[in-house]
Structures are given as C-alpha cells and as structure tokens.
PDB file of C-alpha atoms in Angstrom:
ATOM      1  CA  UNK A   1     106.394 108.524  99.175  1.00  0.00           C
ATOM      2  CA  UNK A   2     103.837 111.073 100.358  1.00  0.00           C
ATOM      3  CA  UNK A   3     103.429 111.899 104.024  1.00  0.00           C
ATOM      4  CA  UNK A   4     100.112 112.839 105.611  1.00  0.00           C
ATOM      5  CA  UNK A   5     100.279 114.399 109.075  1.00  0.00           C
ATOM      6  CA  UNK A   6      97.375 114.324 111.531  1.00  0.00           C
ATOM      7  CA  UNK A   7      97.225 115.379 115.174  1.00  0.00           C
ATOM      8  CA  UNK A   8      97.221 112.403 117.519  1.00  0.00           C
ATOM      9  CA  UNK A   9      94.167 113.632 119.354  1.00  0.00           C
ATOM     10  CA  UNK A  10      91.435 116.253 119.233  1.00  0.00           C
ATOM     11  CA  UNK A  11      88.904 117.018 121.945  1.00  0.00           C
ATOM     12  CA  UNK A  12      85.534 118.702 121.517  1.00  0.00           C
ATOM     13  CA  UNK A  13      82.725 119.568 123.883  1.00  0.00           C
ATOM     14  CA  UNK A  14      79.406 117.879 123.293  1.00  0.00           C
ATOM     15  CA  UNK A  15      77.423 119.868 120.737  1.00  0.00           C
ATOM     16  CA  UNK A  16      80.393 121.922 119.589  1.00  0.00           C
ATOM     17  CA  UNK A  17      82.428 121.762 116.371  1.00  0.00           C
ATOM     18  CA  UNK A  18      85.494 119.588 115.937  1.00  0.00           C
ATOM     19  CA  UNK A  19      88.124 120.138 113.272  1.00  0.00           C
ATOM     20  CA  UNK A  20      90.626 117.440 112.368  1.00  0.00           C
ATOM     21  CA  UNK A  21      93.458 118.429 110.066  1.00  0.00           C
ATOM     22  CA  UNK A  22      95.507 116.449 107.577  1.00  0.00           C
ATOM     23  CA  UNK A  23      98.700 118.056 106.356  1.00  0.00           C
ATOM     24  CA  UNK A  24     100.581 117.198 103.201  1.00  0.00           C
ATOM     25  CA  UNK A  25     102.762 118.857 100.605  1.00  0.00           C
ATOM     26  CA  UNK A  26     100.400 120.726  98.280  1.00  0.00           C
ATOM     27  CA  UNK A  27      97.573 118.445  99.383  1.00  0.00           C
ATOM     28  CA  UNK A  28      95.114 120.944  97.943  1.00  0.00           C
ATOM     29  CA  UNK A  29      95.647 119.533  94.465  1.00  0.00           C
ATOM     30  CA  UNK A  30      94.808 116.000  95.572  1.00  0.00           C
ATOM     31  CA  UNK A  31      91.515 114.293  96.357  1.00  0.00           C
ATOM     32  CA  UNK A  32      91.352 113.689 100.120  1.00  0.00           C
ATOM     33  CA  UNK A  33      89.124 111.098 101.720  1.00  0.00           C
ATOM     34  CA  UNK A  34      88.222 110.610 105.382  1.00  0.00           C
ATOM     35  CA  UNK A  35      87.325 107.503 107.358  1.00  0.00           C
ATOM     36  CA  UNK A  36      85.817 106.998 110.787  1.00  0.00           C
ATOM     37  CA  UNK A  37      86.832 103.928 112.760  1.00  0.00           C
ATOM     38  CA  UNK A  38      84.998 102.937 115.892  1.00  0.00           C
ATOM     39  CA  UNK A  39      86.816 100.603 118.315  1.00  0.00           C
ATOM     40  CA  UNK A  40      86.926  97.053 117.042  1.00  0.00           C
ATOM     41  CA  UNK A  41      85.236  97.915 113.758  1.00  0.00           C
ATOM     42  CA  UNK A  42      86.260  98.430 110.155  1.00  0.00           C
ATOM     43  CA  UNK A  43      86.756 101.972 108.893  1.00  0.00           C
ATOM     44  CA  UNK A  44      83.782 103.727 107.331  1.00  0.00           C
ATOM     45  CA  UNK A  45      84.065 106.344 104.587  1.00  0.00           C
ATOM     46  CA  UNK A  46      82.620 109.636 105.828  1.00  0.00           C
ATOM     47  CA  UNK A  47      83.990 112.116 103.258  1.00  0.00           C
ATOM     48  CA  UNK A  48      85.325 111.503  99.756  1.00  0.00           C
ATOM     49  CA  UNK A  49      86.824 113.818  97.184  1.00  0.00           C
ATOM     50  CA  UNK A  50      87.522 116.529  99.780  1.00  0.00           C
ATOM     51  CA  UNK A  51      83.929 117.398 100.669  1.00  0.00           C
ATOM     52  CA  UNK A  52      81.452 114.812  99.377  1.00  0.00           C
ATOM     53  CA  UNK A  53      79.357 112.783 101.801  1.00  0.00           C
ATOM     54  CA  UNK A  54      78.429 109.166 101.036  1.00  0.00           C
ATOM     55  CA  UNK A  55      74.822 108.172 101.417  1.00  0.00           C
ATOM     56  CA  UNK A  56      73.895 107.782 105.060  1.00  0.00           C
ATOM     57  CA  UNK A  57      76.551 110.088 106.471  1.00  0.00           C
ATOM     58  CA  UNK A  58      75.029 112.993 108.437  1.00  0.00           C
ATOM     59  CA  UNK A  59      75.321 116.531 107.127  1.00  0.00           C
ATOM     60  CA  UNK A  60      77.215 117.335 110.318  1.00  0.00           C
ATOM     61  CA  UNK A  61      80.284 115.877 108.597  1.00  0.00           C
ATOM     62  CA  UNK A  62      81.973 118.155 106.085  1.00  0.00           C
ATOM     63  CA  UNK A  63      85.391 118.576 104.535  1.00  0.00           C
ATOM     64  CA  UNK A  64      87.631 121.139 102.919  1.00  0.00           C
ATOM     65  CA  UNK A  65      91.010 121.067 101.244  1.00  0.00           C
ATOM     66  CA  UNK A  66      93.353 123.881 100.283  1.00  0.00           C
ATOM     67  CA  UNK A  67      97.044 124.559 100.168  1.00  0.00           C
ATOM     68  CA  UNK A  68      98.868 122.173 102.464  1.00  0.00           C
ATOM     69  CA  UNK A  69      95.955 121.242 104.731  1.00  0.00           C
ATOM     70  CA  UNK A  70      92.755 119.261 104.420  1.00  0.00           C
ATOM     71  CA  UNK A  71      90.201 119.513 107.212  1.00  0.00           C
ATOM     72  CA  UNK A  72      87.388 117.289 108.422  1.00  0.00           C
ATOM     73  CA  UNK A  73      84.765 119.253 110.334  1.00  0.00           C
ATOM     74  CA  UNK A  74      82.215 117.632 112.607  1.00  0.00           C
ATOM     75  CA  UNK A  75      79.464 119.998 113.684  1.00  0.00           C
ATOM     76  CA  UNK A  76      77.274 119.523 116.734  1.00  0.00           C
ATOM     77  CA  UNK A  77      79.501 116.747 117.980  1.00  0.00           C
ATOM     78  CA  UNK A  78      77.789 113.753 119.553  1.00  0.00           C
ATOM     79  CA  UNK A  79      79.065 111.069 121.888  1.00  0.00           C
ATOM     80  CA  UNK A  80      78.769 108.593 119.020  1.00  0.00           C
ATOM     81  CA  UNK A  81      81.316 110.595 117.015  1.00  0.00           C
ATOM     82  CA  UNK A  82      84.077 109.471 119.370  1.00  0.00           C
ATOM     83  CA  UNK A  83      86.342 107.436 117.121  1.00  0.00           C
ATOM     84  CA  UNK A  84      89.601 107.417 115.237  1.00  0.00           C
ATOM     85  CA  UNK A  85      89.630 109.395 112.006  1.00  0.00           C
ATOM     86  CA  UNK A  86      92.000 108.829 109.092  1.00  0.00           C
ATOM     87  CA  UNK A  87      92.682 110.894 106.001  1.00  0.00           C
ATOM     88  CA  UNK A  88      93.762 109.195 102.788  1.00  0.00           C
ATOM     89  CA  UNK A  89      94.875 110.112  99.298  1.00  0.00           C
ATOM     90  CA  UNK A  90      95.500 108.106  96.143  1.00  0.00           C
ATOM     91  CA  UNK A  91      98.596 109.171  94.247  1.00  0.00           C
ATOM     92  CA  UNK A  92      97.852 108.426  90.613  1.00  0.00           C
ATOM     93  CA  UNK A  93     101.469 109.031  89.559  1.00  0.00           C
ATOM     94  CA  UNK A  94     102.785 106.197  91.707  1.00  0.00           C
ATOM     95  CA  UNK A  95      99.470 104.277  91.955  1.00  0.00           C
ATOM     96  CA  UNK A  96      99.874 104.221  95.695  1.00  0.00           C
ATOM     97  CA  UNK A  97      97.475 104.956  98.542  1.00  0.00           C
ATOM     98  CA  UNK A  98      98.604 106.877 101.591  1.00  0.00           C
ATOM     99  CA  UNK A  99      96.932 107.155 104.979  1.00  0.00           C
ATOM    100  CA  UNK A 100      97.460 109.707 107.671  1.00  0.00           C
ATOM    101  CA  UNK A 101      98.464 108.409 111.086  1.00  0.00           C
ATOM    102  CA  UNK A 102      94.981 108.860 112.495  1.00  0.00           C
ATOM    103  CA  UNK A 103      93.381 111.212 115.021  1.00  0.00           C
ATOM    104  CA  UNK A 104      91.502 110.116 118.104  1.00  0.00           C
ATOM    105  CA  UNK A 105      88.462 112.323 118.635  1.00  0.00           C
ATOM    106  CA  UNK A 106      87.218 112.653 122.193  1.00  0.00           C
ATOM    107  CA  UNK A 107      83.814 114.194 122.896  1.00  0.00           C
ATOM    108  CA  UNK A 108      83.772 115.729 126.359  1.00  0.00           C
TER     109      UNK A 108
ATOM    110  CA  UNK B   1      74.405  95.903  99.144  1.00  0.00           C
ATOM    111  CA  UNK B   2      78.007  95.002  98.428  1.00  0.00           C
ATOM    112  CA  UNK B   3      79.703  92.877 101.068  1.00  0.00           C
ATOM    113  CA  UNK B   4      83.306  91.777 101.447  1.00  0.00           C
ATOM    114  CA  UNK B   5      84.473  88.997 103.730  1.00  0.00           C
ATOM    115  CA  UNK B   6      88.034  88.061 104.595  1.00  0.00           C
ATOM    116  CA  UNK B   7      88.962  84.458 105.337  1.00  0.00           C
ATOM    117  CA  UNK B   8      92.126  82.576 106.140  1.00  0.00           C
ATOM    118  CA  UNK B   9      94.303  81.275 108.972  1.00  0.00           C
ATOM    119  CA  UNK B  10      94.423  83.432 112.065  1.00  0.00           C
ATOM    120  CA  UNK B  11      97.851  82.170 113.104  1.00  0.00           C
ATOM    121  CA  UNK B  12     100.955  81.971 110.927  1.00  0.00           C
ATOM    122  CA  UNK B  13     104.457  80.910 111.926  1.00  0.00           C
ATOM    123  CA  UNK B  14     107.404  83.243 111.397  1.00  0.00           C
ATOM    124  CA  UNK B  15     109.098  82.871 107.990  1.00  0.00           C
ATOM    125  CA  UNK B  16     105.988  81.255 106.520  1.00  0.00           C
ATOM    126  CA  UNK B  17     103.464  82.721 104.077  1.00  0.00           C
ATOM    127  CA  UNK B  18     100.343  84.567 105.168  1.00  0.00           C
ATOM    128  CA  UNK B  19      97.373  83.842 102.886  1.00  0.00           C
ATOM    129  CA  UNK B  20      93.998  85.542 102.928  1.00  0.00           C
ATOM    130  CA  UNK B  21      91.034  85.538 100.574  1.00  0.00           C
ATOM    131  CA  UNK B  22      88.352  88.175 100.188  1.00  0.00           C
ATOM    132  CA  UNK B  23      84.962  87.027  98.906  1.00  0.00           C
ATOM    133  CA  UNK B  24      82.807  89.693  97.295  1.00  0.00           C
ATOM    134  CA  UNK B  25      79.021  89.343  97.326  1.00  0.00           C
ATOM    135  CA  UNK B  26      76.224  91.610  96.176  1.00  0.00           C
ATOM    136  CA  UNK B  27      78.224  92.834  93.182  1.00  0.00           C
ATOM    137  CA  UNK B  28      80.685  91.711  90.534  1.00  0.00           C
ATOM    138  CA  UNK B  29      84.410  91.909  91.027  1.00  0.00           C
ATOM    139  CA  UNK B  30      84.645  92.339  87.249  1.00  0.00           C
ATOM    140  CA  UNK B  31      83.251  95.874  87.293  1.00  0.00           C
ATOM    141  CA  UNK B  32      85.602  98.172  85.448  1.00  0.00           C
ATOM    142  CA  UNK B  33      85.211 101.055  87.884  1.00  0.00           C
ATOM    143  CA  UNK B  34      86.976  99.537  90.861  1.00  0.00           C
ATOM    144  CA  UNK B  35      90.176  98.177  92.240  1.00  0.00           C
ATOM    145  CA  UNK B  36      90.102  95.576  94.971  1.00  0.00           C
ATOM    146  CA  UNK B  37      92.515  96.220  97.775  1.00  0.00           C
ATOM    147  CA  UNK B  38      94.099  95.103 101.005  1.00  0.00           C
ATOM    148  CA  UNK B  39      94.803  97.306 104.011  1.00  0.00           C
ATOM    149  CA  UNK B  40      96.210  96.251 107.376  1.00  0.00           C
ATOM    150  CA  UNK B  41      96.258  97.651 110.889  1.00  0.00           C
ATOM    151  CA  UNK B  42      98.737  96.436 113.521  1.00  0.00           C
ATOM    152  CA  UNK B  43      97.274  96.299 117.028  1.00  0.00           C
ATOM    153  CA  UNK B  44      96.881  99.810 118.420  1.00  0.00           C
ATOM    154  CA  UNK B  45      98.296 101.436 115.290  1.00  0.00           C
ATOM    155  CA  UNK B  46      97.090 103.134 112.135  1.00  0.00           C
ATOM    156  CA  UNK B  47      96.031 101.935 108.709  1.00  0.00           C
ATOM    157  CA  UNK B  48      98.581 100.779 106.159  1.00  0.00           C
ATOM    158  CA  UNK B  49      97.771 100.266 102.494  1.00  0.00           C
ATOM    159  CA  UNK B  50      99.096  96.948 101.168  1.00  0.00           C
ATOM    160  CA  UNK B  51      98.049  96.809  97.522  1.00  0.00           C
ATOM    161  CA  UNK B  52      95.294  96.701  94.922  1.00  0.00           C
ATOM    162  CA  UNK B  53      94.302  94.548  91.981  1.00  0.00           C
ATOM    163  CA  UNK B  54      92.114  95.227  88.971  1.00  0.00           C
ATOM    164  CA  UNK B  55      89.830  92.440  87.777  1.00  0.00           C
ATOM    165  CA  UNK B  56      92.002  91.983  84.687  1.00  0.00           C
ATOM    166  CA  UNK B  57      94.971  91.258  86.944  1.00  0.00           C
ATOM    167  CA  UNK B  58      97.002  94.466  87.002  1.00  0.00           C
ATOM    168  CA  UNK B  59      98.379  95.142  90.465  1.00  0.00           C
ATOM    169  CA  UNK B  60      99.706  98.036  92.530  1.00  0.00           C
ATOM    170  CA  UNK B  61     101.764  97.240  95.608  1.00  0.00           C
ATOM    171  CA  UNK B  62     103.124  99.148  98.561  1.00  0.00           C
ATOM    172  CA  UNK B  63     106.843  99.653  97.895  1.00  0.00           C
ATOM    173  CA  UNK B  64     107.669  98.507 101.418  1.00  0.00           C
ATOM    174  CA  UNK B  65     105.938  95.146 100.914  1.00  0.00           C
ATOM    175  CA  UNK B  66     106.398  94.601  97.202  1.00  0.00           C
ATOM    176  CA  UNK B  67     109.206  92.065  97.490  1.00  0.00           C
ATOM    177  CA  UNK B  68     107.075  89.735  99.644  1.00  0.00           C
ATOM    178  CA  UNK B  69     103.616  90.400  98.256  1.00  0.00           C
ATOM    179  CA  UNK B  70     101.358  88.738  95.722  1.00  0.00           C
ATOM    180  CA  UNK B  71      97.758  89.800  95.126  1.00  0.00           C
ATOM    181  CA  UNK B  72      95.649  87.773  92.718  1.00  0.00           C
ATOM    182  CA  UNK B  73      92.058  87.678  91.514  1.00  0.00           C
ATOM    183  CA  UNK B  74      89.657  84.864  90.623  1.00  0.00           C
ATOM    184  CA  UNK B  75      86.723  86.398  88.767  1.00  0.00           C
ATOM    185  CA  UNK B  76      84.941  83.034  88.466  1.00  0.00           C
ATOM    186  CA  UNK B  77      84.663  82.897  92.259  1.00  0.00           C
ATOM    187  CA  UNK B  78      84.290  86.663  92.747  1.00  0.00           C
ATOM    188  CA  UNK B  79      87.322  86.566  95.034  1.00  0.00           C
ATOM    189  CA  UNK B  80      90.727  88.145  95.355  1.00  0.00           C
ATOM    190  CA  UNK B  81      93.609  86.987  97.496  1.00  0.00           C
ATOM    191  CA  UNK B  82      96.689  88.133  99.356  1.00  0.00           C
ATOM    192  CA  UNK B  83      99.911  86.228  99.928  1.00  0.00           C
ATOM    193  CA  UNK B  84     102.660  87.746 102.055  1.00  0.00           C
ATOM    194  CA  UNK B  85     105.798  85.676 102.357  1.00  0.00           C
ATOM    195  CA  UNK B  86     108.546  85.471 104.986  1.00  0.00           C
ATOM    196  CA  UNK B  87     106.351  86.957 107.696  1.00  0.00           C
ATOM    197  CA  UNK B  88     107.610  88.237 111.023  1.00  0.00           C
ATOM    198  CA  UNK B  89     105.902  89.461 114.169  1.00  0.00           C
ATOM    199  CA  UNK B  90     105.740  92.895 112.537  1.00  0.00           C
ATOM    200  CA  UNK B  91     103.156  91.494 110.116  1.00  0.00           C
ATOM    201  CA  UNK B  92     100.727  90.794 112.943  1.00  0.00           C
ATOM    202  CA  UNK B  93      97.691  92.905 112.159  1.00  0.00           C
ATOM    203  CA  UNK B  94      94.028  93.052 111.296  1.00  0.00           C
ATOM    204  CA  UNK B  95      93.855  92.656 107.522  1.00  0.00           C
ATOM    205  CA  UNK B  96      91.000  94.355 105.691  1.00  0.00           C
ATOM    206  CA  UNK B  97      89.875  93.919 102.128  1.00  0.00           C
ATOM    207  CA  UNK B  98      88.095  96.825 100.456  1.00  0.00           C
ATOM    208  CA  UNK B  99      86.840  98.266  97.183  1.00  0.00           C
ATOM    209  CA  UNK B 100      88.667 101.276  95.795  1.00  0.00           C
ATOM    210  CA  UNK B 101      87.470 103.597  93.057  1.00  0.00           C
ATOM    211  CA  UNK B 102      89.744 103.728  90.013  1.00  0.00           C
ATOM    212  CA  UNK B 103      91.537 106.659  88.438  1.00  0.00           C
ATOM    213  CA  UNK B 104      92.036 109.866  90.366  1.00  0.00           C
ATOM    214  CA  UNK B 105      89.154 108.989  92.663  1.00  0.00           C
ATOM    215  CA  UNK B 106      90.865 106.463  94.897  1.00  0.00           C
ATOM    216  CA  UNK B 107      88.562 106.242  97.891  1.00  0.00           C
ATOM    217  CA  UNK B 108      87.635 103.005  99.657  1.00  0.00           C
ATOM    218  CA  UNK B 109      83.880 102.807  99.816  1.00  0.00           C
ATOM    219  CA  UNK B 110      83.227  99.268 101.048  1.00  0.00           C
ATOM    220  CA  UNK B 111      85.302  97.363 103.573  1.00  0.00           C
ATOM    221  CA  UNK B 112      85.304  93.860 104.968  1.00  0.00           C
ATOM    222  CA  UNK B 113      85.028  93.384 108.709  1.00  0.00           C
ATOM    223  CA  UNK B 114      88.713  92.503 108.982  1.00  0.00           C
ATOM    224  CA  UNK B 115      90.651  89.372 109.872  1.00  0.00           C
ATOM    225  CA  UNK B 116      93.195  89.257 112.671  1.00  0.00           C
ATOM    226  CA  UNK B 117      96.374  87.437 111.715  1.00  0.00           C
ATOM    227  CA  UNK B 118      98.935  86.728 114.411  1.00  0.00           C
ATOM    228  CA  UNK B 119     102.464  85.765 113.485  1.00  0.00           C
ATOM    229  CA  UNK B 120     103.859  83.575 116.204  1.00  0.00           C
ATOM    230  CA  UNK B 121     105.564  80.226 116.653  1.00  0.00           C
TER     231      UNK B 121
END
C-alpha cells in the first residue's frame, strides 16, 4: 500500500496563490496527478504527470514534485476555484491506483 | 469527445450484488492505450480506486475489494461492468467509471458523471 497525505483544508485570499501539498514516501520518483471536484460533480483532471496541464485547464494551475512532496499551485485564485482537490498516483509495481484524502480549497 | 455513462440499480439490499455498467461513446474501448476503471466516493468522503480492466480482459483490483469484485468488458457493446458481491452499508457511494492511461502514466482523463448506489434493506 502507498499512502498519500493531503491537508484537509487550505484557504486563500481572492487573487492570491494557493498551494496544496501531497505527501508520500519518495513521491518525487512517481508521476503525480491532480483532480478538481466541484460539489455534486465528477472529478476533473487539472494536472497530470506532475506538471502537465490538459487542454482547457488555465495556466493558473501548475504542479511540482520532488522528494517526499508534490504540490499543486493555483495562481490568482478565483471564486470558481473553490473545490476539493485530490492527488493520485499509479503504482506500476502493484498495478494499483492511490488517491490522497482530498483538500478543500476555500477562496476568501 | 469521449463520454462515459454509468447505469444500474440505485438501491441494493445488504448481502446482495451491486452491478453497474459503463457505456463508452465517442471512442473505442478497444484502444490499446487505456485501461477502463471504477472509482467510488462514499457520501462526504474521498475517492477510492476500485479496479481497472484492459480491453483484452486483464484486470487490476483494489486489494481491499478483490475478494468481492469482478470487472468485465464487452468490446462488442463498448461497455465494461462492475459487480461487487456481499454488499453492506459501507459500500454506499457514488460510483464513477473513468478512462486511465496505461503504463507508468496512470492518470484518469475522462470520467462518467457518477451513479449513486445506496445499500439498504
């Protein structure tokens, strides 16, 4: 099993930068993916392979991954960014996917 | 644009088998670059990976569900399915189907809208 640890909540002022972390043992050697989930909706992929943005995702969303921590950064936070965010990895040794517990982002 | 749609009973009795089907449209389930997976989310809680299937039938299951789980694929209908046996209230959740990139990639790029399944007598 592989545990991914996220803070339960993160707050950010409107227009400022939010950072959401995802901790895991030597996570820096894994591909980390991030999802945004609005209330009542399915998750949406916002970052894949640590720092790649799918088509249609604003440049304000970026990612990094090193050591034991991966980070999702949301610049110039907007009210519409309020959501739950989940990190995820695929462990190719065990062919198992793991999700972090999720972080609720509040934009003040 | 690829679309996935879950279907199946919204209410299942305890000890019975939960069955869901995911219909894929706008693309072929037989593409070699993808797995097809199930993820669930209990009310108010986080995401839990259930398992994946490749179009040729190879499967990967969550160890915690493996003993009760069967995932199958029907390429002629462009569908894949989930069966979870001996359900309890703890299996109440929104069940999502999704497409997952193969190999070391492993991200879920398209998701269904989700289907709420309640386990109750």
